[in-house]
Amino acid sequence: MQRPVRGPLQAAERRRGSGGRRNGAALLAAGLVAWRLACADDPVPLEAPSAAAPESAMTAAGAASTDGSAGGGPAAPGASPHGGAARARPAPFFSALARPPLDPPLTINGGFGEYRPGHFHAGVDLGTGERVGKPVHAPLAGWIARVRTSGVGYGRSLYLQALEGRLLQFGHLDAFAEPIASAVAAVQDSSGQYEQDLWLEPRRYPVSAGDVMAWTGESGAGGPHLHFEVRRGDTAYNPFRAGLVVRDATAPTIESLTLEPLDEASFVERCASPYTLRFGARRDTLRVEGRVRAVVSAFDGAGPGARRIVPWSLAVEFGGRTIECRFDSLSWATDMSECEYVFDAGRIVGGRGLVPWAPAGFRPRVMVCAVPRDQEAGTIVVRPGDAPRPLKIVARDAAGLATTRTVVLRPPRASSRGPDTTRAGGLGGTVAAAERFEFAALPGGGWRVVYRGAPRGSRGVRFELGEDGAAAFVASTRGAEWAVVIPASAWQSPWHVRGRDASGLEWSEQGPSLDFGDDASYAARDAQSGRGARGFRWSLPRDARFEPDAIAENLRPAPETAPPELARVVIAGRLEPEGLALRRPVHVAQSLLGLRDTAHVGLYRHDPDGWSCLAARPEPGAAEIAADSRRLGTFALYADTLAPRIVARTPPARAAAAGPYSRWQLEAVLTDAGSGVDPRASAFEVDGARVPSEWDAEENTLRWRPRVPPAPGTHRFTVVAADRAGNVARSSGTFVLD
């Protein structure tokens, strides 16, 4: 049997004595300080990271080559031309941890800086062999400063304030060790709420390096693993540079390069669409015309059995200039939304590759380059008459291993400039109305439009804007979709896509009506906003975008399917382009005037998983319902007509075999395809009393897992399941414990 916490933490419990456990309210008064934003209680002086490893040190001379030298020199004798040779390990910011949080060997399942919806991954994920219950040790001496319990995010999590200044965070735990387990349970039981965020009295719960503080689990998001972060203040540091040591003998892999044309005069392989090159053993050459930017898919395997994680550094060098994405540190206060811009999360090709590019006036924290801030960084320019030049990509990990890939970019011959008008393309078959047109914003204000409705074998496809088609743009294809880049200043309505099918017959389709607001001078205003004909309005501050892109309301949005329990009230509107990266949310609102019953009405956004509820249960008599959304797309009002469905599971009749903590639990599966389960309004009632119940959204399971199982005998329970629209269902039953 695993011993619980030993040393000072266990001694603290003994000092409190065994007579008369305090209730939750008394514990709160004795030392729980709730809802703080930073661990500033009894602060330890914070020293700056080591001066030997400045976070912004990068010159335009070039990225690392495979032998670890600066610039593009030859590889060392015997080194692979595609990398793998060792170079100097980057200097650590802090001293090594006294021990790792889990017993070695460590398996890395997730890396620092990886993309997560709305934020960077601020730590590393340590594998636990797909099982729960591994002991989590204190890597340094200090005290437990904060404890959280939630059904989402980090799940059960614990924060250790180290004596030397670092704050260590441990997430997705299965259980806390004593005395933390009893302290948390007391607050949960007294409030009847599982969700808690407790800031503990400084130094009240001390630990020594090596103490068992908790056990690994799968609470919150993801399967069984341990999330581990190293912080100081609001800044999270790459654990591999902040004290966590992992053996790593595998260099990163550079998988593919995508080049995206940035304006109407730019093409890759004579097409306006982004072009993706998957690397093989040969030296590759691409025809490029004009201005493009790179999207690089690369991954690293840190440690034995590691999965694909983002490399510590990825640099792109062209024409004597280098731009680098380097994952050293991230601020929770200012940097997290930048992940939507640093990674391609759908706005280019959607493969979550890194985008080493930034507009004038803005640099993401992880981006390092020598280009002046008032200029674009990362733009690759190939002009007519240029000599073929290499584009070099270097991926490095924190262990000092590097991989290099090189692509030669050359301009097309004079006779083959511009889009290829000889190719035939088209998907054929029936394409749903909502899938026929796709829009992507480009940094200069233009839009790339992709059309999927052309008959198979079509040629001569063009986009004609205005009543008489006076503004025409020739489209290009690689065999299926047709694409064109249209400057913002050229947009006119109506507009059509025209072409000839394989038999030479002309075809035409009118594009959706787009409203860009007053005019194209939106960049000079503090905010862009709109008000649709159906009572839909929206607004977005100018600084909420990473680039000065135009946003348009699609006045003819195609309807999207919805589950039967959602009754459509109105398709409010659609904001394009859907994949636009936002620094701050867009504010959307829909009028409720004229609706007789709004009790179960909500504002929804359509995403790849279906309809997601943004806001529900408007106040009686409210004129509108409003919400903030991190994404553009289609917005609608739906009425949720059905409460969650309940299927209770029979709990075990006996508590589990002896172990460090109890895993006996009472569960019920809740099914809801509408507004979603409301975790704070859903709970078990056991023997007439509400008990703190965890809502596991990934498993669709409501769970009560008390620190100590109920007494032997028959117990009655009721499941209360509420959704966000206010529908409530109940189901009762009994269970027996021997």
XYZ file of C-alpha atoms in Angstrom:
738
model
C 0.000 0.000 0.000
C 1.334 3.402 -0.997
C 2.104 5.557 2.012
C 0.381 8.945 2.015
C 2.253 12.229 2.358
C 5.158 11.973 4.751
C 7.395 14.533 6.410
C 6.234 18.087 7.190
C 2.855 17.711 5.441
C 1.947 14.674 7.531
C 3.365 16.341 10.618
C 1.086 19.326 10.052
C -1.909 16.993 10.176
C -0.676 15.416 13.410
C -0.225 18.861 14.992
C -3.904 19.623 14.375
C -4.801 16.532 16.413
C -7.525 13.971 15.801
C -10.270 15.376 18.009
C -13.043 17.392 16.325
C -12.448 17.862 12.573
C -13.238 21.417 11.517
C -16.146 21.935 9.184
C -15.799 23.594 5.773
C -16.703 27.093 6.992
C -14.132 26.926 9.795
C -11.438 25.717 7.398
C -12.256 28.575 5.071
C -11.941 31.085 7.904
C -8.712 29.467 9.082
C -6.814 29.855 5.869
C -8.596 29.524 2.528
C -8.232 32.653 0.440
C -10.420 32.262 -2.642
C -10.329 33.563 -6.191
C -6.893 35.131 -6.404
C -5.084 35.662 -9.721
C -1.484 35.079 -8.649
C 0.249 33.261 -5.825
C 1.425 36.320 -3.904
C 0.750 35.102 -0.335
C 3.893 35.333 1.797
C 5.899 35.917 -1.375
C 9.339 34.495 -1.940
C 11.611 36.969 -3.801
C 11.519 36.039 -7.473
C 14.760 36.143 -9.384
C 14.950 36.652 -13.134
C 15.780 33.737 -15.432
C 19.436 33.055 -15.992
C 21.155 35.835 -17.929
C 22.972 33.115 -19.842
C 19.759 32.307 -21.727
C 18.075 35.528 -22.881
C 14.670 34.804 -24.377
C 14.997 37.170 -27.322
C 18.573 36.470 -28.442
C 18.423 35.927 -32.210
C 20.206 37.571 -35.096
C 19.508 37.727 -38.784
C 22.683 35.768 -39.493
C 20.823 32.441 -39.726
C 19.445 29.533 -37.792
C 21.298 26.544 -36.474
C 22.631 24.021 -38.957
C 22.754 20.316 -38.274
C 26.222 20.536 -36.739
C 25.128 23.190 -34.256
C 26.946 26.078 -35.921
C 25.324 29.401 -36.779
C 24.259 30.054 -40.339
C 24.140 27.671 -43.243
C 27.580 26.090 -43.064
C 28.252 22.485 -44.034
C 27.258 19.659 -41.784
C 29.869 17.956 -39.692
C 31.509 14.885 -41.253
C 29.172 11.928 -40.940
C 26.130 14.037 -40.002
C 22.868 13.501 -41.836
C 22.048 16.247 -44.330
C 18.557 16.321 -42.814
C 19.688 16.772 -39.215
C 20.036 14.755 -36.053
C 23.488 15.991 -35.105
C 23.872 17.301 -31.556
C 24.434 20.953 -30.741
C 24.808 22.782 -27.452
C 21.851 22.324 -25.165
C 20.208 25.709 -24.440
C 21.125 26.978 -20.989
C 18.469 26.313 -18.320
C 16.564 29.149 -16.688
C 16.523 27.451 -13.265
C 18.378 24.710 -11.435
C 17.321 21.077 -11.816
C 14.425 19.776 -9.746
C 15.361 17.638 -6.764
C 13.390 14.821 -8.378
C 10.773 14.433 -11.147
C 7.070 14.487 -10.192
C 6.676 10.842 -11.294
C 9.009 7.910 -10.857
C 11.266 7.543 -13.921
C 11.455 6.729 -16.720
C 9.285 9.645 -17.854
C 7.130 9.485 -20.972
C 6.245 12.806 -22.598
C 2.766 12.815 -24.146
C 2.361 16.568 -24.622
C 4.815 19.429 -24.975
C 5.130 23.026 -23.883
C 3.617 25.547 -26.287
C 1.379 23.123 -28.177
C -1.918 24.341 -29.573
C -5.033 24.074 -27.455
C -8.282 25.832 -28.421
C -7.881 29.390 -27.141
C -4.514 28.963 -25.418
C -1.058 27.457 -25.584
C -0.317 24.290 -23.636
C 1.594 25.792 -20.715
C 3.303 22.656 -19.449
C 4.182 19.091 -20.352
C 2.005 15.985 -20.147
C 3.652 12.991 -18.495
C 2.331 9.581 -19.494
C 1.088 7.139 -16.861
C 0.743 3.990 -18.933
C -2.980 4.617 -19.598
C -3.817 4.052 -15.941
C -4.613 6.132 -12.878
C -3.190 6.023 -9.367
C 0.531 6.676 -9.808
C 1.976 8.656 -6.875
C 2.807 12.301 -7.582
C 5.892 13.457 -5.686
C 6.925 16.951 -4.667
C 9.882 17.864 -6.929
C 10.985 20.620 -4.515
C 10.396 21.602 -0.904
C 7.715 24.194 -0.251
C 4.032 24.321 0.601
C 0.671 23.626 -1.048
C -0.602 27.057 -2.082
C -3.716 26.287 -4.098
C -6.099 23.395 -4.850
C -8.740 23.256 -7.574
C -11.452 20.734 -8.337
C -13.301 20.933 -11.648
C -14.880 18.652 -14.206
C -13.110 20.446 -17.064
C -9.649 21.856 -17.787
C -7.083 20.655 -15.260
C -9.691 18.660 -13.308
C -8.331 18.094 -9.820
C -5.157 20.165 -9.625
C -2.631 21.164 -7.033
C -0.141 24.061 -6.859
C 3.142 23.740 -4.955
C 4.915 26.976 -4.007
C 8.605 26.050 -3.825
C 10.774 27.719 -1.197
C 13.145 28.959 -3.901
C 10.421 30.764 -5.846
C 9.018 28.463 -8.519
C 5.319 27.589 -8.534
C 4.721 24.003 -9.695
C 1.314 22.942 -10.973
C -0.003 19.365 -11.239
C -3.202 18.645 -13.157
C -5.711 15.858 -13.942
C -5.222 14.199 -10.558
C -7.314 11.315 -9.291
C -7.020 12.094 -5.583
C -5.193 14.314 -3.098
C -3.150 12.970 -0.217
C -3.956 13.868 3.376
C -4.402 16.380 4.889
C -5.350 18.196 1.648
C -7.955 15.525 0.812
C -9.850 16.146 4.065
C -9.605 19.936 3.765
C -11.034 19.936 0.245
C -13.757 17.408 1.098
C -14.872 19.532 4.056
C -15.373 22.604 1.871
C -17.146 20.600 -0.829
C -19.452 18.859 1.634
C -20.379 22.068 3.457
C -21.228 23.865 0.196
C -22.661 20.909 -1.740
C -20.543 21.978 -4.745
C -17.783 19.912 -6.308
C -16.272 22.867 -8.212
C -13.809 24.669 -5.919
C -10.819 26.993 -6.281
C -9.122 27.228 -2.885
C -6.120 29.405 -2.014
C -4.568 28.058 1.146
C -2.920 29.886 4.003
C 0.813 30.260 3.180
C 3.013 27.563 4.736
C 0.039 25.855 6.384
C 0.580 22.671 4.358
C 4.364 22.239 3.952
C 5.996 19.490 1.902
C 9.512 18.171 1.510
C 11.019 17.118 -1.803
C 9.860 13.562 -2.493
C 6.630 13.714 -0.470
C 3.604 12.068 -2.085
C 1.080 14.869 -2.606
C -1.499 13.184 -4.864
C -2.144 10.402 -7.362
C -2.430 10.684 -11.133
C -5.786 10.446 -12.864
C -7.840 11.560 -15.836
C -9.977 14.301 -14.306
C -10.771 17.293 -16.492
C -9.625 16.993 -20.104
C -7.895 14.001 -21.682
C -7.145 10.426 -20.708
C -4.863 9.266 -17.879
C -1.772 11.499 -17.580
C -0.165 14.146 -15.385
C 0.002 17.767 -16.510
C 3.050 19.545 -15.046
C 3.820 23.273 -15.191
C 6.613 25.508 -13.889
C 5.584 29.118 -13.225
C 6.804 32.356 -11.725
C 4.127 34.958 -11.269
C 1.831 34.762 -14.295
C 4.560 33.310 -16.516
C 4.796 29.623 -17.394
C 8.275 28.380 -18.367
C 9.169 25.482 -20.602
C 9.739 22.710 -18.022
C 12.646 21.326 -20.082
C 14.415 24.658 -19.521
C 13.107 25.161 -15.994
C 14.408 22.139 -14.107
C 12.763 19.018 -15.558
C 15.438 16.732 -17.005
C 14.461 14.083 -19.563
C 16.749 11.874 -21.622
C 16.299 12.659 -25.307
C 18.298 11.158 -28.173
C 15.817 11.815 -30.993
C 16.016 14.940 -33.141
C 12.808 16.695 -34.238
C 11.101 15.770 -37.501
C 10.099 18.360 -40.101
C 7.107 16.864 -41.844
C 5.864 19.407 -44.362
C 6.056 22.971 -45.632
C 3.049 24.950 -46.842
C 3.482 28.206 -48.747
C 0.485 30.569 -48.767
C 0.186 33.317 -51.430
C -0.550 36.634 -49.716
C -2.136 38.743 -52.453
C -3.756 38.627 -55.894
C -0.397 38.803 -57.691
C 1.193 35.878 -55.812
C 1.148 32.177 -56.691
C 2.802 28.908 -55.727
C 3.074 26.415 -58.568
C 0.834 28.807 -60.537
C -2.109 28.585 -58.129
C -3.587 31.013 -55.581
C -4.227 28.223 -53.042
C -1.712 27.312 -50.349
C 0.647 24.579 -51.582
C 1.856 21.836 -49.241
C 5.111 19.960 -49.807
C 5.685 16.796 -47.788
C 9.361 16.153 -47.328
C 11.083 13.116 -48.746
C 14.714 12.248 -49.274
C 15.221 14.399 -52.353
C 16.049 18.081 -52.629
C 12.850 19.905 -53.537
C 12.233 22.928 -55.755
C 9.064 25.056 -55.914
C 7.989 27.752 -58.352
C 6.965 30.859 -56.412
C 5.785 34.224 -57.667
C 5.316 37.251 -55.406
C 4.759 37.278 -51.635
C 4.131 34.134 -49.601
C 4.398 32.978 -46.005
C 5.327 29.584 -44.598
C 3.408 27.097 -42.491
C 5.634 24.330 -41.106
C 4.488 21.042 -39.636
C 7.175 19.662 -37.307
C 7.204 17.502 -34.224
C 9.580 16.203 -31.599
C 9.804 13.089 -29.490
C 11.289 13.928 -26.082
C 12.192 10.851 -24.085
C 11.399 7.131 -24.515
C 7.945 6.326 -25.828
C 7.185 10.004 -26.421
C 4.380 11.110 -28.691
C 4.469 13.947 -31.189
C 5.071 17.285 -29.455
C 5.958 20.722 -30.783
C 9.729 21.389 -31.062
C 11.317 23.896 -28.691
C 12.419 26.029 -31.644
C 11.484 26.252 -35.310
C 13.253 28.728 -37.587
C 12.762 29.651 -41.246
C 15.614 31.353 -43.101
C 15.353 32.970 -46.527
C 17.309 35.732 -48.202
C 19.610 36.276 -45.229
C 16.792 36.812 -42.713
C 15.538 34.380 -40.086
C 12.308 34.239 -38.143
C 11.986 31.777 -35.275
C 9.212 30.402 -33.070
C 10.868 29.630 -29.742
C 8.888 28.186 -26.853
C 10.706 29.415 -23.743
C 7.935 31.022 -21.711
C 4.337 32.247 -21.920
C 2.332 34.723 -19.866
C -1.082 33.569 -18.733
C -2.104 37.237 -18.529
C -1.209 38.387 -22.046
C -0.024 35.633 -24.386
C -2.449 32.730 -24.420
C -4.763 33.904 -27.218
C -1.731 34.236 -29.502
C -1.820 30.470 -30.028
C -4.625 31.044 -32.540
C -2.172 33.116 -34.581
C 1.103 31.257 -34.088
C -0.535 27.979 -35.126
C -2.635 27.355 -38.206
C -5.835 26.338 -36.460
C -7.974 26.520 -39.589
C -7.257 29.812 -41.309
C -4.764 28.457 -43.894
C -4.791 24.662 -44.282
C -5.869 23.700 -40.769
C -3.118 21.236 -39.892
C -1.957 23.115 -36.759
C 1.420 23.826 -38.272
C 3.496 26.747 -37.021
C 3.165 30.047 -38.903
C 6.417 32.027 -38.510
C 4.991 35.322 -39.733
C 3.840 38.556 -38.079
C 2.408 41.840 -39.371
C 3.970 45.255 -38.878
C 3.486 46.491 -35.327
C 2.937 43.117 -33.668
C 5.119 40.213 -32.560
C 3.806 37.194 -30.649
C 5.853 36.456 -27.541
C 7.257 33.232 -28.975
C 8.394 34.881 -32.223
C 12.030 35.988 -32.470
C 13.509 37.904 -35.406
C 15.763 40.838 -36.268
C 13.228 42.541 -38.538
C 12.184 45.983 -37.197
C 8.820 45.887 -35.460
C 7.296 48.365 -37.900
C 7.799 45.908 -40.765
C 6.270 42.542 -41.674
C 8.314 39.614 -40.422
C 8.531 36.290 -42.217
C 7.312 37.380 -45.673
C 9.069 35.422 -48.412
C 9.394 37.428 -51.627
C 10.352 35.921 -55.000
C 10.575 38.442 -57.855
C 10.814 37.882 -61.618
C 14.417 37.362 -62.583
C 15.576 36.279 -59.112
C 18.085 33.462 -58.993
C 16.905 30.239 -57.325
C 17.452 30.586 -53.569
C 17.241 28.139 -50.659
C 14.614 28.342 -47.970
C 15.966 26.604 -44.894
C 13.908 25.232 -42.010
C 15.596 24.272 -38.729
C 13.785 22.487 -35.886
C 15.556 22.166 -32.534
C 14.649 20.601 -29.221
C 15.647 21.565 -25.692
C 18.113 18.669 -25.575
C 20.264 20.355 -28.234
C 19.289 18.182 -31.205
C 18.484 19.795 -34.552
C 17.065 18.874 -37.941
C 17.317 20.922 -41.139
C 15.297 20.821 -44.357
C 15.981 22.918 -47.442
C 13.672 23.844 -50.325
C 14.807 25.819 -53.361
C 12.427 28.599 -54.446
C 12.658 29.918 -58.005
C 10.483 32.306 -60.015
C 8.530 30.974 -62.999
C 9.701 31.634 -66.520
C 8.245 34.698 -68.231
C 5.919 32.506 -70.302
C 4.391 30.827 -67.258
C 3.729 33.672 -64.847
C 0.342 34.164 -63.222
C -2.338 31.517 -62.677
C -2.378 28.412 -64.860
C -5.387 28.812 -67.172
C -4.910 25.477 -68.927
C -5.801 23.180 -66.038
C -9.188 21.532 -65.630
C -10.765 20.991 -62.215
C -13.925 20.461 -60.234
C -15.144 18.054 -57.588
C -18.194 16.768 -59.423
C -21.237 15.429 -57.629
C -23.367 17.420 -55.206
C -21.716 19.729 -52.693
C -23.826 21.000 -49.775
C -24.702 24.670 -49.950
C -22.799 25.412 -46.738
C -19.626 23.842 -48.211
C -19.569 25.456 -51.671
C -17.793 28.697 -50.695
C -14.994 29.179 -48.211
C -13.321 32.477 -47.314
C -9.909 33.200 -45.785
C -8.573 36.629 -44.826
C -5.087 37.677 -45.929
C -2.851 40.212 -44.141
C -3.187 42.969 -46.730
C -6.967 43.066 -46.460
C -7.686 40.740 -49.368
C -9.665 37.537 -49.229
C -8.927 34.139 -50.712
C -12.153 32.566 -51.944
C -12.350 28.818 -52.524
C -15.185 27.460 -54.678
C -16.158 23.770 -54.585
C -19.258 23.754 -56.789
C -17.629 23.564 -60.243
C -18.578 20.563 -62.423
C -15.787 18.050 -62.938
C -13.468 18.969 -65.813
C -14.297 22.690 -65.709
C -11.980 25.251 -67.321
C -11.719 29.017 -67.568
C -13.219 29.638 -64.129
C -13.408 33.306 -63.158
C -14.987 35.447 -60.458
C -16.984 38.424 -61.743
C -17.943 41.212 -59.337
C -20.630 43.842 -59.770
C -23.832 44.101 -61.800
C -22.029 44.020 -65.152
C -19.089 41.855 -64.076
C -16.690 44.718 -64.736
C -14.227 43.450 -62.106
C -13.094 39.947 -63.040
C -10.462 37.706 -61.429
C -9.125 34.527 -63.013
C -9.292 31.516 -60.696
C -6.769 28.676 -60.489
C -7.007 25.027 -59.489
C -4.952 21.983 -58.638
C -7.649 19.618 -59.850
C -10.576 19.959 -57.458
C -11.252 23.311 -55.772
C -10.934 26.653 -57.546
C -9.342 29.596 -55.737
C -8.820 33.303 -56.273
C -7.533 36.224 -54.165
C -9.681 39.368 -54.299
C -8.536 42.704 -52.781
C -10.891 44.149 -50.184
C -11.280 47.325 -52.231
C -12.601 45.349 -55.226
C -15.578 43.651 -53.558
C -18.926 44.408 -55.164
C -22.304 42.714 -55.014
C -23.721 40.781 -56.648
C -20.862 38.539 -57.685
C -20.759 35.316 -59.671
C -18.481 32.373 -60.392
C -18.539 31.353 -64.060
C -16.781 28.722 -66.162
C -17.126 26.016 -68.798
C -17.759 22.361 -68.063
C -15.975 19.443 -69.744
C -18.288 19.670 -72.782
C -17.677 23.404 -73.194
C -21.051 24.590 -71.835
C -21.068 27.742 -69.712
C -22.192 27.490 -66.095
C -22.653 30.167 -63.428
C -23.431 30.434 -59.712
C -24.089 33.564 -57.706
C -21.974 33.956 -54.584
C -23.420 34.788 -51.174
C -24.139 38.441 -50.511
C -21.437 39.925 -48.251
C -21.808 43.107 -46.210
C -18.476 44.666 -45.227
C -20.108 47.534 -43.343
C -19.851 51.174 -44.400
C -16.769 50.833 -46.624
C -13.289 49.334 -46.783
C -11.854 51.996 -44.442
C -12.607 49.865 -41.371
C -8.915 49.849 -40.446
C -9.132 53.568 -39.606
C -11.950 53.040 -37.118
C -11.702 51.892 -33.517
C -14.042 48.980 -34.153
C -15.842 47.167 -36.905
C -19.496 46.370 -36.357
C -22.666 45.449 -38.194
C -26.408 45.127 -37.773
C -28.291 42.603 -39.886
C -31.842 42.723 -41.138
C -33.006 39.962 -38.750
C -32.041 41.797 -35.551
C -28.508 40.384 -35.471
C -25.688 42.724 -34.472
C -22.006 42.283 -33.799
C -18.933 44.309 -32.891
C -15.220 43.713 -32.742
C -12.640 46.234 -31.511
C -9.899 46.964 -33.989
C -7.199 45.636 -31.641
C -9.088 42.348 -31.217
C -7.631 41.148 -34.528
C -4.032 40.129 -35.058
C -4.101 41.510 -38.599
C -6.181 44.394 -40.043
C -8.541 41.999 -41.807
C -12.022 42.893 -42.974
C -15.002 41.021 -41.565
C -18.187 40.648 -43.568
C -21.658 39.449 -42.732
C -22.878 36.728 -45.046
C -26.425 37.871 -45.728
C -27.444 34.524 -47.222
C -26.080 31.909 -44.793
C -26.839 28.305 -45.627
C -28.861 26.506 -42.927
C -27.038 23.950 -40.803
C -28.585 20.758 -39.468
C -29.331 20.481 -35.750
C -30.317 17.657 -33.391
C -34.080 17.081 -32.909
C -34.144 18.574 -29.411
C -33.125 21.991 -30.800
C -35.999 23.870 -32.443
C -34.741 26.612 -34.713
C -36.045 30.090 -33.968
C -33.967 32.103 -36.443
C -30.615 31.910 -38.250
C -29.240 35.161 -36.854
C -26.292 35.668 -39.175
C -22.945 34.421 -40.388
C -19.638 36.277 -40.013
C -16.866 35.613 -42.501
C -14.176 34.442 -42.712
C -14.927 31.698 -40.200
C -11.274 30.774 -39.675
C -10.070 34.293 -38.812
C -7.786 34.260 -35.757
C -8.999 36.617 -33.027
C -7.019 38.078 -30.157
C -10.206 38.911 -28.272
C -13.777 37.623 -28.750
C -16.349 39.094 -31.093
C -19.495 40.341 -29.363
C -22.702 39.064 -30.955
C -26.326 39.729 -30.057
C -29.715 38.761 -31.429
C -33.011 40.579 -30.888
C -35.749 38.731 -28.993
C -38.477 41.173 -29.908
C -41.556 39.445 -31.257
C -40.816 36.081 -29.606
C -43.634 34.870 -27.384
C -41.644 32.433 -25.245
C -37.914 32.841 -24.601
C -37.675 30.649 -21.480
C -35.545 27.951 -23.132
C -34.061 29.990 -25.991
C -30.316 30.292 -26.413
C -27.766 31.870 -28.750
C -25.717 29.198 -30.556
C -22.700 29.059 -32.855
C -22.102 26.327 -35.406
C -18.693 24.648 -35.261
C -17.250 21.370 -36.621
C -18.882 19.443 -33.756
C -22.324 20.939 -34.349
C -24.132 23.716 -32.496
C -22.553 25.087 -29.296
C -24.535 27.155 -26.819
C -22.971 30.566 -26.153
C -25.725 31.993 -23.927
C -29.054 30.732 -22.644
C -31.975 31.653 -20.390
C -32.338 35.378 -21.135
C -33.924 37.511 -18.439
C -37.737 37.763 -18.698
C -38.621 40.674 -20.933
C -35.063 41.047 -22.271
C -34.870 42.781 -25.661
C -31.947 40.664 -26.849
C -29.579 37.851 -25.946
C -25.843 38.457 -26.264
C -22.573 36.572 -25.908
C -18.870 36.700 -26.744
C -17.440 34.207 -29.225
C -13.813 33.311 -29.891
C -14.739 32.289 -33.425
C -16.675 33.736 -36.296
C -19.171 31.590 -38.224
C -22.925 30.987 -38.199
C -24.996 32.168 -35.229
C -28.605 31.235 -34.529
C -31.345 31.186 -31.920
C -32.564 27.741 -30.917
C -35.039 26.606 -28.286
C -33.877 23.593 -26.270
C -36.978 21.433 -25.950
C -35.672 18.483 -23.957
C -34.031 17.943 -20.571
C -30.963 15.677 -20.268
C -31.669 11.950 -20.293
C -30.489 10.010 -17.232
C -29.151 6.459 -16.991
C -27.968 5.667 -13.459
C -25.217 3.112 -12.992
C -25.334 0.594 -10.173
C -22.417 1.265 -7.810
C -20.329 -1.590 -6.384
C -21.873 -3.208 -3.334
C -18.544 -3.170 -1.561
C -15.796 -0.600 -1.301
C -12.710 -1.395 -3.349
C -9.783 -3.278 -1.898
C -7.492 -1.395 0.470
C -5.358 1.278 -1.190
C -4.058 4.771 -0.555
C -7.537 6.249 -1.186
C -11.102 5.164 -1.940
C -12.346 4.975 -5.550
C -15.925 3.968 -4.697
C -18.288 6.142 -6.718
C -21.891 6.649 -7.726
C -22.379 7.528 -11.416
C -25.074 8.444 -13.907
C -24.744 8.964 -17.655
C -26.406 12.195 -18.829
C -27.187 12.601 -22.531
C -27.854 16.065 -23.914
C -27.446 17.238 -27.520
C -28.906 20.706 -26.968
C -27.648 23.507 -24.754
C -25.466 21.148 -22.714
C -25.462 20.005 -19.099
C -25.246 22.734 -16.463
C -22.648 21.330 -14.022
C -23.536 23.614 -11.109
C -27.250 22.806 -11.322
C -26.763 19.025 -11.739
C -26.005 16.804 -8.767
C -26.780 13.692 -6.778
C -28.939 13.835 -3.683
C -28.093 10.952 -1.347
C -30.366 10.168 1.585
C -32.026 13.554 1.128
C -28.881 15.693 1.058
C -27.151 17.221 -1.945
C -23.615 15.889 -2.337
C -20.731 17.454 -4.320
C -20.989 15.930 -7.798
C -18.417 16.097 -10.582
C -19.601 16.570 -14.173
C -17.246 14.741 -16.550
C -18.124 16.293 -19.908
C -15.827 13.984 -21.877
C -17.510 10.875 -20.499
C -20.988 12.474 -20.204
C -20.983 11.227 -16.637
C -22.156 12.782 -13.376
C -20.112 11.338 -10.510
C -20.111 11.400 -6.728
C -16.942 10.009 -5.212
C -16.830 10.671 -1.483
C -13.547 10.579 0.405
C -15.058 7.811 2.563
C -17.775 5.469 1.137
C -21.249 5.602 2.730
C -22.033 3.367 5.690
C -23.239 -0.195 5.030
C -26.942 -0.527 4.332
C -29.543 0.746 1.872
C -29.299 4.304 0.575
C -31.680 6.277 -1.590
C -30.458 8.672 -4.261
C -31.891 11.123 -6.767
C -30.128 12.380 -9.877
C -30.938 16.001 -10.727
C -29.875 16.765 -14.323
C -30.293 20.324 -15.617
C -29.256 21.837 -18.926
C -28.164 25.401 -19.621
C -31.577 26.275 -21.042
C -33.278 25.483 -17.726
C -34.775 22.064 -18.520
C -34.548 19.723 -15.518
C -34.952 15.947 -15.220
C -34.891 13.732 -12.124
C -34.384 10.027 -11.606
C -34.371 8.169 -8.285
C -33.154 4.810 -7.095
C -31.413 2.931 -4.299
C -28.093 1.231 -3.753
C -26.889 -1.163 -1.087
C -23.472 -1.366 0.523
C -22.484 -4.543 2.360
